C-alpha atoms as a printed R data frame, in Angstrom:
    type eleno elety resid chain resno       x       y       z
1   ATOM     1    CA   UNK     A     1  -2.503  -8.156 -14.664
2   ATOM     2    CA   UNK     A     2  -5.827  -6.357 -14.251
3   ATOM     3    CA   UNK     A     3  -6.683  -2.671 -14.310
4   ATOM     4    CA   UNK     A     4  -9.825  -0.796 -13.306
5   ATOM     5    CA   UNK     A     5 -10.161   2.752 -14.603
6   ATOM     6    CA   UNK     A     6 -12.848   5.155 -13.375
7   ATOM     7    CA   UNK     A     7 -14.193   8.169 -15.228
8   ATOM     8    CA   UNK     A     8 -16.993  10.698 -14.927
9   ATOM     9    CA   UNK     A     9 -16.129  12.427 -11.676
10  ATOM    10    CA   UNK     A    10 -16.278  16.179 -11.319
11  ATOM    11    CA   UNK     A    11 -18.012  19.160  -9.771
12  ATOM    12    CA   UNK     A    12 -21.791  19.291  -9.580
13  ATOM    13    CA   UNK     A    13 -24.350  21.373  -7.697
14  ATOM    14    CA   UNK     A    14 -26.475  19.898  -4.939
15  ATOM    15    CA   UNK     A    15 -29.564  18.316  -6.418
16  ATOM    16    CA   UNK     A    16 -27.769  17.570  -9.660
17  ATOM    17    CA   UNK     A    17 -26.694  14.327 -11.290
18  ATOM    18    CA   UNK     A    18 -23.484  12.638 -12.312
19  ATOM    19    CA   UNK     A    19 -22.656   9.311 -13.920
20  ATOM    20    CA   UNK     A    20 -19.498   7.374 -13.111
21  ATOM    21    CA   UNK     A    21 -18.071   4.600 -15.251
22  ATOM    22    CA   UNK     A    22 -15.450   1.947 -14.609
23  ATOM    23    CA   UNK     A    23 -13.789  -0.245 -17.207
24  ATOM    24    CA   UNK     A    24 -11.889  -3.431 -16.423
25  ATOM    25    CA   UNK     A    25  -9.104  -4.744 -18.623
26  ATOM    26    CA   UNK     A    26  -6.307  -7.277 -18.536
27  ATOM    27    CA   UNK     A    27  -5.993 -11.036 -18.163
28  ATOM    28    CA   UNK     A    28  -9.593 -11.553 -17.115
29  ATOM    29    CA   UNK     A    29 -11.276 -14.926 -17.142
30  ATOM    30    CA   UNK     A    30 -14.385 -14.075 -15.129
31  ATOM    31    CA   UNK     A    31 -15.675 -10.981 -13.339
32  ATOM    32    CA   UNK     A    32 -17.820 -11.720 -10.315
33  ATOM    33    CA   UNK     A    33 -19.160  -8.898  -8.124
34  ATOM    34    CA   UNK     A    34 -18.439  -5.297  -9.100
35  ATOM    35    CA   UNK     A    35 -19.109  -2.192  -7.088
36  ATOM    36    CA   UNK     A    36 -18.442   1.334  -5.970
37  ATOM    37    CA   UNK     A    37 -17.047   2.572  -2.674
38  ATOM    38    CA   UNK     A    38 -16.274   6.076  -1.532
39  ATOM    39    CA   UNK     A    39 -14.090   7.853   0.972
40  ATOM    40    CA   UNK     A    40 -14.640  11.396   2.189
41  ATOM    41    CA   UNK     A    41 -11.953  13.478   3.948
42  ATOM    42    CA   UNK     A    42 -11.445  12.215   7.485
43  ATOM    43    CA   UNK     A    43 -13.861   9.333   6.955
44  ATOM    44    CA   UNK     A    44 -13.472   5.597   6.409
45  ATOM    45    CA   UNK     A    45 -14.183   4.011   3.068
46  ATOM    46    CA   UNK     A    46 -17.823   2.980   2.767
47  ATOM    47    CA   UNK     A    47 -19.939   0.870   0.469
48  ATOM    48    CA   UNK     A    48 -21.936   2.776  -2.118
49  ATOM    49    CA   UNK     A    49 -23.302  -0.040  -4.271
50  ATOM    50    CA   UNK     A    50 -22.462  -3.503  -5.590
51  ATOM    51    CA   UNK     A    51 -23.878  -5.660  -8.350
52  ATOM    52    CA   UNK     A    52 -23.425  -9.364  -9.068
53  ATOM    53    CA   UNK     A    53 -22.730 -10.878 -12.469
54  ATOM    54    CA   UNK     A    54 -26.436 -11.746 -12.618
55  ATOM    55    CA   UNK     A    55 -27.459  -8.140 -12.064
56  ATOM    56    CA   UNK     A    56 -28.481  -8.291  -8.404
57  ATOM    57    CA   UNK     A    57 -27.659  -5.035  -6.644
58  ATOM    58    CA   UNK     A    58 -27.380  -3.674  -3.126
59  ATOM    59    CA   UNK     A    59 -26.827  -0.163  -1.834
60  ATOM    60    CA   UNK     A    60 -25.517   1.669   1.145
61  ATOM    61    CA   UNK     A    61 -28.295   3.204   3.232
62  ATOM    62    CA   UNK     A    62 -27.199   6.764   2.531
63  ATOM    63    CA   UNK     A    63 -27.642   6.415  -1.241
64  ATOM    64    CA   UNK     A    64 -30.712   4.200  -1.541
65  ATOM    65    CA   UNK     A    65 -33.310   5.713  -3.813
66  ATOM    66    CA   UNK     A    66 -30.830   8.169  -5.317
67  ATOM    67    CA   UNK     A    67 -28.083   6.067  -6.926
68  ATOM    68    CA   UNK     A    68 -28.349   3.229  -9.419
69  ATOM    69    CA   UNK     A    69 -25.620   0.730 -10.259
70  ATOM    70    CA   UNK     A    70 -25.502  -1.200 -13.524
71  ATOM    71    CA   UNK     A    71 -23.029  -3.336 -15.444
72  ATOM    72    CA   UNK     A    72 -22.285  -4.465 -18.959
73  ATOM    73    CA   UNK     A    73 -20.600  -7.856 -18.884
74  ATOM    74    CA   UNK     A    74 -19.653  -7.767 -22.566
75  ATOM    75    CA   UNK     A    75 -17.855  -4.439 -22.132
76  ATOM    76    CA   UNK     A    76 -16.519  -5.368 -18.677
77  ATOM    77    CA   UNK     A    77 -17.898  -2.143 -17.262
78  ATOM    78    CA   UNK     A    78 -19.876  -0.975 -14.256
79  ATOM    79    CA   UNK     A    79 -21.629   2.381 -13.987
80  ATOM    80    CA   UNK     A    80 -23.049   4.416 -11.147
81  ATOM    81    CA   UNK     A    81 -25.825   6.882 -11.887
82  ATOM    82    CA   UNK     A    82 -26.001   9.441  -9.094
83  ATOM    83    CA   UNK     A    83 -29.083  11.626  -8.762
84  ATOM    84    CA   UNK     A    84 -30.241  14.170  -6.187
85  ATOM    85    CA   UNK     A    85 -26.678  14.683  -5.063
86  ATOM    86    CA   UNK     A    86 -26.047  16.093  -1.614
87  ATOM    87    CA   UNK     A    87 -23.082  17.893  -0.105
88  ATOM    88    CA   UNK     A    88 -22.298  14.788   1.936
89  ATOM    89    CA   UNK     A    89 -21.824  12.781  -1.263
90  ATOM    90    CA   UNK     A    90 -18.542  14.606  -1.808
91  ATOM    91    CA   UNK     A    91 -15.799  11.971  -1.791
92  ATOM    92    CA   UNK     A    92 -13.344  10.012  -3.869
93  ATOM    93    CA   UNK     A    93 -15.234   7.175  -5.501
94  ATOM    94    CA   UNK     A    94 -13.465   3.866  -6.091
95  ATOM    95    CA   UNK     A    95 -14.413   1.095  -8.473
96  ATOM    96    CA   UNK     A    96 -14.014  -2.472  -7.199
97  ATOM    97    CA   UNK     A    97 -14.264  -5.875  -8.839
98  ATOM    98    CA   UNK     A    98 -13.739  -9.475  -7.806
99  ATOM    99    CA   UNK     A    99 -11.980 -11.088 -10.751
100 ATOM   100    CA   UNK     A   100 -10.761 -14.545 -11.713
101 ATOM   101    CA   UNK     A   101  -7.601 -14.311 -13.809
102 ATOM   102    CA   UNK     A   102  -5.627 -17.139 -15.392
103 ATOM   103    CA   UNK     A   103  -3.825 -17.502 -12.063
104 ATOM   104    CA   UNK     A   104  -6.243 -16.778  -9.214
105 ATOM   105    CA   UNK     A   105  -9.336 -14.946  -7.999
106 ATOM   106    CA   UNK     A   106  -8.754 -11.565  -6.327
107 ATOM   107    CA   UNK     A   107 -10.276  -8.185  -5.514
108 ATOM   108    CA   UNK     A   108  -9.102  -5.278  -7.653
109 ATOM   109    CA   UNK     A   109  -9.474  -1.539  -7.169
110 ATOM   110    CA   UNK     A   110  -9.351   1.523  -9.371
111 ATOM   111    CA   UNK     A   111  -7.395   4.690  -8.581
112 ATOM   112    CA   UNK     A   112 -10.526   6.629  -7.682
113 ATOM   113    CA   UNK     A   113 -12.335   9.622  -9.137
114 ATOM   114    CA   UNK     A   114 -13.247  12.791  -7.245
115 ATOM   115    CA   UNK     A   115 -16.876  13.842  -6.912
116 ATOM   116    CA   UNK     A   116 -17.484  17.265  -5.406
117 ATOM   117    CA   UNK     A   117 -20.986  18.530  -4.673
118 ATOM   118    CA   UNK     A   118 -21.390  22.260  -4.150
119 ATOM   119    CA   UNK     A   119 -24.232  24.361  -2.761
């Protein structure tokens, strides 16, 4: 069993900043890629950012230059620093991780955390 729990979501004004965190726990042998995805009302889920176990990151075009993803392998956590937030960043943000357990390797998802950007 594996759980991913997000925290840090909330209400912020346009142009402001917010930092999201995600902690993984459970029967974890190895955590491979970790990342953040988001889904706005009426929209499909989209990639925000991902980072490999070696620290290599990639970002969705809409957040490049504004968001930064990072991870702490010892703490089994991944963070997302969001700067210069825009109204269109409003969405539910989901943490994702590809994890090898004692049984198999699978993708796991958190419950999501709401981020609302106001004018």
